[in-house]
Amino acid sequence: MSNHQEISSFIWRVCDDELRGLFKPHEYGDIILPFVVLRRLDCLIEPHKDEVVKQYNELLQSGIDDPTPIIRKKTGLNFFNYSPYDLTRLKSDPNGLKINFPNYLNGYSDNVHQILENFQLDKPVEKLIKNNKLYSLIDKFTEVDLHPDKIDNHTMGSIFEELLRKFSEMSNETSGEHYTPRDIVKLLVSLVFSGDEDNLKGEGIIRSIFDPCCGTGGMITIGKEWVKENISTDVMFQLYGQELNPQTFSICKSDFLITGEDPERIKLGSSLSNDQHEDRTFDYMITNPPFGVSWKSEQSYINEESKNPLGRFSIGTPRSSDGSLLFLQHMISKMKPEGSRIGVVFNGSPLFTGDSGSGESEIRKWIIENDWLECIVSLPTNLFFNTSIPTYIWLVSNKKKKHRKGKVQLIDGSSFYTSLNRNLGSKNRKIDDEGYRKIIQFYQNFDENKYSKIFENQYFGHTKITIEQPLKENGEIVRKKDGTPKPDSKLRDYERVPLSEDIEEYYSREVEPHLPDSWIDYDKSKVGYEINFNKYFYKYTPLKSSTEIMRELEELEVQIQSNLNELK
């Protein structure tokens, strides 16, 4: 077995053979995912196993309290297991698993212990032992070789993601919360890093990549790999992330441990209410935050921070039912003064949800008026495993190139896809190579065509004005004490005046001729921003002529009559 589909299918059969009936389907991941990690670690340790056990015991006997640094130096391993066991050796004593398996887990170095703790294996293992299933489960896992020489890190990542997708489907969770399909990640990182080559070339360059919703770490890892393959092999990357889910956090940390990345840069907890990278800024930030997920459980903390003028959320907060824009505000707070680039995947809500003056509109206004919004790309529908809704990539930067300053580029990439041979949940499409190249080309060329539009920043802004009309009793205008007309709230209306237009001129042209007694209440005016993708890329489809409709009806009538004759 050498590809991720073969191994994923094998592991899935293990679930079927060993766990069905003993565990509920939504519990499978609690057992299988940590065992995949353990087998991966075992395969790496195996060539050094006997040497590590021998050295550890000798060093302890010589009076050294913590042999870890010496063993790491001698073996070159970032982690090890000093117990006499691994999954293969545990099979030699089937009756001793109750004692030997905990000894095996406890034999791992501290950095692995931190990973295993978040899997919370104690109760599932206890249940497996009680029902005589632990041995057969171990036996199955030792059939597959997960050493990096056989299964590279990219394939291993795909295995974890495929398993997570299946487990989340079984538990009715949102698989989009765990990871992003690779075709979307490839496009996202290409857009973030392409065009920034000058910042990534040269000797001794160190750059940072951060993902506040890092899942298993695939996005930041692929970002690093993309730059190495397409721009420069010399740049050194420091990868940072934070993840809310303990299982995916542990998978990410174990992958970092294995690949030589620093696992301490991956933190557990909510990026919104428990920022574990509070004092850091980053060169590049990429993420796919959960779509339409409530942040009510964190509302008190976030609302409190929003009162701080220097806080991440001081500009405003979106409605509590969707925290997507909070993650963008979080990343903007981590931009370096000398320049950073952000790529984020959103659904349609952050584009237009919220009226003028609302939290969402104020956040859009803040981003656009600071000239941080560089480009938005609309993606095909049905790209994600758990939703078919339209999605978009936002590119945000505080170091726009000169020709992009004061402008926003919109790219319609919704038609660039190929259909999959079989559905993967809601996903039945992927971004094809040609579409990928075209989108990147449109972005890099920065010119207008059928799929690319460029607008001045203020194009997306408007002033919402309140139009009042006088209250009348028996046809007479009712006036206040100061003699001014009293407004009739039932007749109150609103107009959106583009920022590019003079409000008085707009009122005189569009409102006053129809409502001569009306006036503008300037105290209620609010500036708002929204981005209406459908409006900018609207494709007019002319209505059919009456002649064409009649012809089609006549053809249908003939067909129906023919079908009826066949039934006689």
XYZ file of C-alpha atoms in Angstrom:
568
model
C 0.000 0.000 0.000
C 1.572 3.249 -1.113
C -1.131 5.798 -1.943
C -3.466 7.571 0.429
C -6.631 6.008 -0.979
C -5.365 2.454 -0.496
C -4.254 3.136 3.061
C -7.411 5.110 3.915
C -9.540 2.221 2.617
C -7.482 -0.282 4.626
C -7.909 1.757 7.826
C -11.603 2.105 7.096
C -11.867 -1.699 6.876
C -10.129 -1.906 10.254
C -12.923 0.259 11.676
C -15.470 -2.081 10.176
C -13.751 -5.250 11.398
C -12.661 -4.212 14.864
C -14.830 -1.353 16.112
C -18.309 -1.921 14.702
C -20.743 -2.880 17.425
C -18.315 -1.991 20.210
C -18.151 1.735 19.490
C -20.644 4.094 17.912
C -19.628 5.287 14.421
C -18.996 8.832 15.639
C -16.465 7.418 18.139
C -14.293 5.662 15.548
C -12.030 8.645 15.061
C -11.233 8.759 18.800
C -9.479 5.387 18.424
C -8.281 5.245 14.842
C -6.612 8.666 14.559
C -4.269 8.216 17.557
C -3.396 4.689 16.410
C -2.410 6.060 12.991
C -0.154 8.565 14.769
C 1.339 5.829 16.967
C 2.057 3.606 13.976
C 3.681 6.504 12.119
C 5.890 7.261 15.144
C 6.765 3.573 15.576
C 7.916 3.266 11.982
C 10.283 6.208 12.435
C 11.676 4.997 15.760
C 12.101 1.329 14.755
C 15.655 1.580 13.284
C 16.876 3.129 16.573
C 14.607 1.284 18.998
C 17.068 -1.144 20.601
C 19.796 1.487 20.786
C 17.457 3.981 22.520
C 16.250 1.459 25.110
C 19.809 0.389 25.904
C 21.157 3.950 26.158
C 18.248 5.151 28.266
C 18.673 2.415 30.850
C 22.456 2.819 30.958
C 22.192 6.580 31.426
C 19.650 6.162 34.224
C 21.902 3.656 35.975
C 24.820 6.070 35.684
C 22.864 8.616 37.726
C 21.597 10.923 34.972
C 18.061 12.035 35.851
C 16.975 13.044 32.367
C 18.700 11.182 29.529
C 16.529 12.872 26.890
C 19.035 15.495 25.595
C 21.819 12.903 25.288
C 19.599 10.404 23.441
C 18.377 13.086 21.057
C 21.948 14.120 20.281
C 23.174 10.566 19.736
C 20.232 9.356 17.638
C 19.338 12.567 15.852
C 15.662 11.950 16.754
C 13.371 14.684 18.028
C 11.406 12.056 19.949
C 11.816 8.487 21.150
C 10.269 5.671 23.197
C 12.413 4.073 25.910
C 9.972 1.257 26.763
C 10.818 -2.206 25.385
C 7.628 -2.056 23.331
C 6.232 -0.789 20.100
C 3.017 -1.951 18.395
C 4.792 -4.885 16.748
C 6.514 -6.051 19.974
C 3.324 -5.743 21.993
C 1.905 -8.616 19.944
C 4.447 -11.031 21.440
C 2.502 -11.031 24.733
C -1.246 -10.846 23.964
C -2.169 -11.515 27.581
C 0.020 -8.747 28.906
C -1.537 -5.847 26.972
C -3.345 -4.452 30.005
C 0.025 -3.649 31.587
C 2.301 -3.417 28.578
C 0.241 -1.012 26.449
C 0.207 1.758 29.119
C 3.950 1.144 29.627
C 4.433 1.578 25.884
C 2.578 4.900 25.881
C 4.397 6.110 29.007
C 7.738 5.311 27.372
C 7.401 8.154 24.869
C 9.384 11.344 25.325
C 7.570 14.330 26.820
C 6.934 16.030 23.495
C 4.932 12.985 22.332
C 3.114 12.754 25.680
C 1.708 16.234 25.099
C 0.288 15.023 21.792
C -1.171 11.778 23.159
C -2.832 13.530 26.102
C -5.154 15.396 23.758
C -6.337 12.151 22.162
C -7.640 10.961 25.566
C -7.043 7.298 24.755
C -7.490 5.879 28.276
C -11.201 5.036 28.156
C -11.291 3.704 24.567
C -8.258 1.472 25.274
C -9.834 0.218 28.482
C -12.931 -0.741 26.503
C -10.838 -2.451 23.806
C -8.984 -4.517 26.430
C -12.189 -5.465 28.234
C -13.686 -6.747 24.972
C -10.498 -8.485 23.768
C -10.155 -6.176 20.776
C -6.902 -4.321 21.478
C -4.660 -7.127 20.225
C -6.506 -7.536 16.919
C -6.541 -3.752 16.395
C -2.780 -3.560 16.981
C -2.265 -6.567 14.717
C -4.119 -4.833 11.883
C -2.154 -1.596 12.221
C 1.200 -3.351 12.098
C 0.288 -4.578 8.605
C 0.815 -1.105 7.160
C 4.203 0.595 6.887
C 3.884 4.336 7.513
C 7.585 5.203 7.471
C 8.230 8.477 5.559
C 10.394 6.534 3.099
C 7.225 4.678 2.078
C 4.559 7.290 2.810
C 5.752 10.877 2.365
C 4.356 13.755 4.392
C 2.055 14.941 1.612
C 0.469 11.477 1.310
C 0.239 11.155 5.094
C -1.568 14.473 5.262
C -4.036 13.273 2.633
C -4.654 10.096 4.677
C -5.482 12.087 7.802
C -7.727 14.440 5.859
C -9.611 11.599 4.176
C -10.174 9.894 7.545
C -11.272 13.155 9.155
C -13.763 13.720 6.354
C -15.282 10.275 6.811
C -15.387 10.471 10.599
C -16.955 13.921 10.566
C -19.627 12.747 8.114
C -20.493 9.894 10.489
C -20.785 12.249 13.442
C -22.712 14.924 11.494
C -19.895 17.374 12.110
C -18.763 19.951 9.627
C -15.819 18.530 7.724
C -14.996 22.022 6.525
C -13.964 22.764 10.098
C -11.138 20.254 9.813
C -9.487 20.943 6.507
C -9.707 22.543 3.092
C -9.597 20.583 -0.191
C -6.144 20.639 -1.738
C -7.229 22.308 -4.985
C -8.439 25.328 -3.005
C -5.289 25.391 -0.856
C -3.090 25.329 -3.964
C -4.918 28.329 -5.441
C -4.912 30.200 -2.136
C -1.173 29.856 -1.485
C -0.366 30.643 -5.125
C -2.297 33.909 -4.880
C -0.708 34.855 -1.551
C 2.898 34.162 -2.552
C 2.929 34.895 -6.287
C 3.708 38.515 -6.919
C 5.790 38.656 -3.743
C 8.866 36.938 -5.163
C 11.224 39.801 -4.249
C 10.425 39.237 -0.581
C 11.209 35.523 -0.840
C 14.505 35.497 -2.742
C 18.033 35.874 -1.459
C 20.319 34.212 1.056
C 19.561 34.001 4.758
C 15.908 34.991 4.379
C 13.577 33.878 7.173
C 9.821 34.270 6.759
C 6.847 33.254 8.918
C 3.497 31.703 7.952
C 0.553 31.600 10.368
C -2.848 29.893 10.314
C -5.233 30.743 13.206
C -7.474 27.761 12.331
C -4.703 25.397 11.304
C -6.476 22.015 11.592
C -3.914 19.323 10.751
C -1.472 21.967 9.491
C -1.875 21.209 5.802
C -2.353 24.782 4.645
C 0.828 26.258 6.146
C 2.841 23.181 5.137
C 1.636 23.384 1.532
C 2.366 27.125 1.554
C 5.971 26.430 2.484
C 6.272 23.657 -0.122
C 4.781 25.868 -2.857
C 7.371 28.599 -2.290
C 10.218 26.063 -2.242
C 9.028 24.564 -5.542
C 8.070 27.763 -7.356
C 10.117 30.671 -5.992
C 13.168 29.776 -3.906
C 14.639 26.827 -2.038
C 16.820 29.143 0.046
C 14.101 30.809 2.112
C 13.683 29.426 5.621
C 10.116 29.315 6.940
C 8.865 29.351 10.505
C 5.387 27.816 10.636
C 2.884 28.884 13.299
C -0.675 27.850 13.985
C -3.473 27.581 16.498
C -6.232 24.988 16.531
C -9.375 24.605 18.616
C -9.996 20.874 18.085
C -7.719 18.704 20.310
C -7.568 15.804 17.825
C -6.557 17.828 14.787
C -4.201 19.837 16.993
C -2.472 16.609 18.034
C -2.232 15.394 14.443
C -0.666 18.698 13.431
C 1.859 18.599 16.287
C 2.807 14.999 15.536
C 3.358 15.873 11.869
C 5.581 18.803 12.860
C 7.517 16.558 15.225
C 8.113 14.034 12.462
C 9.047 16.543 9.749
C 11.410 18.565 11.903
C 9.229 21.649 12.225
C 8.946 23.161 15.701
C 5.768 21.653 17.250
C 5.828 24.268 20.010
C 4.709 26.834 17.445
C 1.349 25.050 17.190
C -0.971 26.043 20.017
C -4.273 24.661 21.302
C -7.303 26.858 21.942
C -9.529 29.467 20.349
C -7.657 32.135 18.407
C -10.461 34.590 19.178
C -10.730 34.350 22.972
C -7.402 32.699 23.831
C -4.774 34.066 21.453
C -1.658 31.966 22.052
C 0.453 34.126 19.712
C -0.607 37.416 21.245
C 2.611 39.377 20.797
C 3.636 37.991 17.399
C 3.336 39.377 13.903
C 3.741 37.333 10.734
C 4.851 37.787 7.131
C 2.106 35.599 5.649
C -1.233 34.420 7.038
C -3.539 31.908 5.385
C -6.684 30.273 6.726
C -10.104 28.836 6.091
C -12.174 29.709 9.177
C -15.409 27.801 9.826
C -18.337 29.066 7.727
C -21.317 30.535 9.547
C -20.253 29.312 12.989
C -21.631 31.092 16.043
C -19.250 32.832 18.446
C -21.824 33.273 21.235
C -19.753 31.144 23.611
C -16.928 33.695 23.292
C -19.113 36.772 23.071
C -18.411 38.188 26.527
C -14.640 38.086 25.994
C -14.769 39.490 22.456
C -17.231 42.246 23.387
C -14.991 43.244 26.267
C -11.948 43.445 23.997
C -13.938 45.453 21.449
C -14.178 48.257 24.040
C -10.393 48.621 23.974
C -9.412 51.160 21.266
C -6.213 49.142 20.684
C -7.982 45.777 20.681
C -8.434 43.500 17.671
C -12.178 44.099 17.468
C -12.436 47.811 18.299
C -13.808 48.677 14.830
C -16.864 46.480 15.351
C -18.027 42.892 15.545
C -20.231 40.880 13.187
C -23.493 39.280 14.265
C -22.950 36.453 16.746
C -24.189 33.806 14.303
C -21.125 34.106 12.046
C -17.610 34.852 13.302
C -15.799 34.725 9.942
C -14.785 38.386 9.918
C -13.428 38.125 13.479
C -10.690 35.840 12.179
C -9.756 38.394 9.525
C -9.605 41.141 12.162
C -7.430 38.820 14.250
C -4.988 38.328 11.361
C -4.920 42.021 10.457
C -3.812 42.729 14.029
C -0.804 40.497 13.346
C 0.374 42.243 10.170
C 3.931 43.529 10.310
C 4.358 47.304 9.929
C 6.795 46.675 7.068
C 4.206 44.553 5.296
C 2.267 41.281 5.458
C -0.034 39.341 3.147
C -3.227 37.501 4.117
C -5.255 34.922 2.216
C -8.571 33.745 3.651
C -11.445 31.614 2.364
C -14.938 32.957 3.131
C -18.488 32.215 2.141
C -20.580 35.042 0.686
C -21.692 36.508 4.002
C -18.666 38.779 4.714
C -19.136 40.426 1.301
C -22.517 41.999 1.912
C -24.161 40.982 5.204
C -25.051 43.902 7.456
C -26.549 47.319 6.743
C -24.673 50.623 6.884
C -23.357 51.155 10.400
C -23.544 47.461 11.311
C -20.512 45.589 12.583
C -19.946 43.805 9.282
C -20.213 47.004 7.243
C -17.885 48.859 9.602
C -15.280 46.089 9.286
C -15.481 46.218 5.467
C -15.226 50.006 5.604
C -12.162 49.793 7.861
C -10.411 47.313 5.581
C -11.193 49.080 2.306
C -10.576 52.649 3.498
C -7.186 51.544 4.848
C -6.470 50.215 1.339
C -5.823 46.663 2.599
C -8.239 44.776 0.345
C -6.289 43.725 -2.726
C -8.358 41.095 -4.524
C -11.356 38.783 -4.142
C -11.756 35.637 -6.234
C -15.098 33.866 -6.523
C -14.760 30.067 -6.609
C -16.939 27.393 -8.219
C -19.704 25.935 -6.070
C -19.538 22.340 -4.802
C -15.819 22.471 -4.013
C -16.191 21.665 -0.308
C -17.125 18.358 1.272
C -19.825 19.744 3.533
C -21.396 22.586 1.586
C -22.255 23.546 -1.975
C -22.532 27.289 -1.298
C -20.449 29.896 -3.174
C -17.068 30.624 -1.609
C -14.466 33.340 -2.103
C -10.770 33.931 -1.531
C -9.906 37.334 -0.045
C -6.382 38.726 -0.423
C -5.528 41.398 2.127
C -2.223 43.253 2.359
C -0.731 46.335 3.951
C 2.018 46.430 1.311
C 0.153 46.748 -1.968
C 2.257 47.321 -5.046
C 2.101 50.826 -6.508
C -0.215 49.937 -9.405
C -2.704 48.290 -7.001
C -2.913 51.120 -4.483
C -6.400 52.559 -4.085
C -7.915 49.732 -6.119
C -9.605 46.354 -5.603
C -9.512 43.560 -8.164
C -12.409 41.112 -8.457
C -11.942 37.832 -10.341
C -14.829 35.587 -11.345
C -13.411 32.076 -11.102
C -16.781 30.377 -10.667
C -16.701 28.606 -14.044
C -13.176 27.166 -13.837
C -13.705 23.586 -12.716
C -13.979 19.972 -13.797
C -16.461 17.461 -12.405
C -15.282 14.581 -10.234
C -16.008 10.988 -11.208
C -17.741 10.469 -7.869
C -19.112 12.746 -5.193
C -17.203 13.269 -1.943
C -20.011 14.531 0.250
C -21.088 17.819 -1.355
C -17.861 18.027 -3.335
C -18.351 17.007 -6.961
C -16.025 19.547 -8.569
C -12.400 20.611 -8.414
C -10.510 23.611 -9.791
C -8.885 22.291 -12.960
C -5.316 23.091 -14.011
C -6.409 25.402 -16.808
C -8.709 27.328 -14.494
C -5.977 27.559 -11.881
C -3.537 29.012 -14.434
C -6.114 31.495 -15.740
C -7.006 32.804 -12.295
C -3.338 33.283 -11.397
C -2.758 34.976 -14.764
C -5.717 37.335 -14.281
C -4.379 38.248 -10.853
C -0.810 38.818 -12.000
C -1.754 40.749 -15.153
C -4.060 43.072 -13.208
C -6.126 44.088 -16.212
C -9.822 44.010 -17.001
C -11.597 41.390 -19.078
C -14.663 39.179 -18.928
C -13.423 37.555 -15.718
C -11.487 40.380 -14.080
C -12.810 43.760 -12.917
C -10.871 46.551 -11.214
C -12.549 49.246 -9.128
C -11.501 52.249 -7.086
C -11.878 51.621 -3.347
C -14.699 54.092 -2.922
C -16.764 52.288 -5.579
C -17.904 49.838 -2.892
C -18.986 52.547 -0.478
C -22.223 54.481 -0.140
C -23.915 56.868 2.219
C -27.257 55.668 3.514
C -29.423 58.773 3.810
C -32.747 59.054 5.603
C -35.566 60.716 3.647
C -38.237 62.269 5.869
C -41.695 63.504 4.912
C -43.916 65.750 7.048
C -46.633 64.418 9.323
C -50.088 65.732 8.268
C -53.463 65.878 10.213
C -56.391 66.826 7.989
C -53.923 67.639 5.185
C -52.019 70.290 7.153
C -48.313 69.897 7.947
C -47.749 69.334 11.674
C -44.870 71.413 12.971
C -42.585 71.304 15.987
C -42.270 74.175 18.444
C -39.400 75.610 16.435
C -41.606 75.690 13.339
C -39.881 72.867 11.458
C -42.054 70.057 10.035
C -42.537 67.011 12.240
C -41.499 63.847 10.354
C -43.986 61.046 9.753
C -42.139 57.840 10.728
C -44.524 55.763 8.593
C -43.379 57.620 5.472
C -39.672 57.429 6.329
C -37.533 56.051 3.521
C -33.866 55.458 2.764
C -31.573 55.942 -0.210
C -28.058 54.679 -0.836
C -25.913 57.329 -2.462
C -22.599 56.136 -3.972
C -19.590 57.829 -2.361
C -18.590 59.057 -5.796
C -21.773 61.176 -5.995
C -22.705 64.431 -4.280
C -25.584 63.763 -1.870
C -27.453 67.002 -2.613
C -27.200 66.453 -6.360
C -28.446 62.880 -5.980
C -31.362 64.032 -3.817
C -32.318 66.781 -6.255
C -32.241 64.369 -9.177
C -33.659 61.145 -7.755
C -35.878 62.073 -4.798
C -37.117 65.668 -4.723
C -39.009 65.553 -8.056
C -41.151 62.717 -6.657
C -41.359 63.886 -3.022
C -41.274 67.705 -3.093
C -42.095 68.035 0.652
C -39.319 65.680 1.722
C -35.928 66.456 3.252
C -32.719 64.664 4.251
C -32.070 64.033 7.951
C -28.283 64.290 7.833
C -27.924 63.267 11.499
C -29.011 59.756 10.547
C -26.602 59.394 7.580
C -24.236 56.416 7.703
C -21.451 55.313 5.396
C -21.519 51.632 4.478
C -19.537 49.230 2.302
C -20.600 46.067 0.509
C -19.327 43.976 -2.396
C -22.005 42.611 -4.707
C -20.226 40.058 -6.894
C -23.317 39.088 -8.874
C -23.921 42.702 -9.838
C -20.415 43.213 -11.224
C -20.348 39.967 -13.204
C -24.019 39.834 -14.162
C -24.572 38.037 -17.423
C -27.716 39.191 -19.166
C -29.808 36.423 -20.669
C -32.403 37.884 -23.076
C -35.978 36.692 -22.693
C -37.336 34.403 -25.360
C -39.550 36.039 -27.962
C -43.270 35.157 -28.072
C -42.705 33.533 -31.474
C -40.002 31.238 -30.031
C -42.186 30.322 -27.057
C -45.127 29.468 -29.339
C -42.877 27.309 -31.510
C -41.615 25.377 -28.465
C -45.173 24.874 -27.205
C -46.253 23.522 -30.588
C -43.289 21.109 -30.612
C -44.218 19.901 -27.141
C -47.819 19.427 -28.186
C -46.726 17.290 -31.144
C -44.440 15.228 -28.870
C -47.192 14.680 -26.305
C -49.631 13.583 -29.003
C -47.017 11.185 -30.369
C -46.498 9.664 -26.907
C -50.241 9.258 -26.438
C -50.541 7.481 -29.806
C -47.859 5.012 -28.781
C -49.833 4.136 -25.646
C -52.974 3.252 -27.637
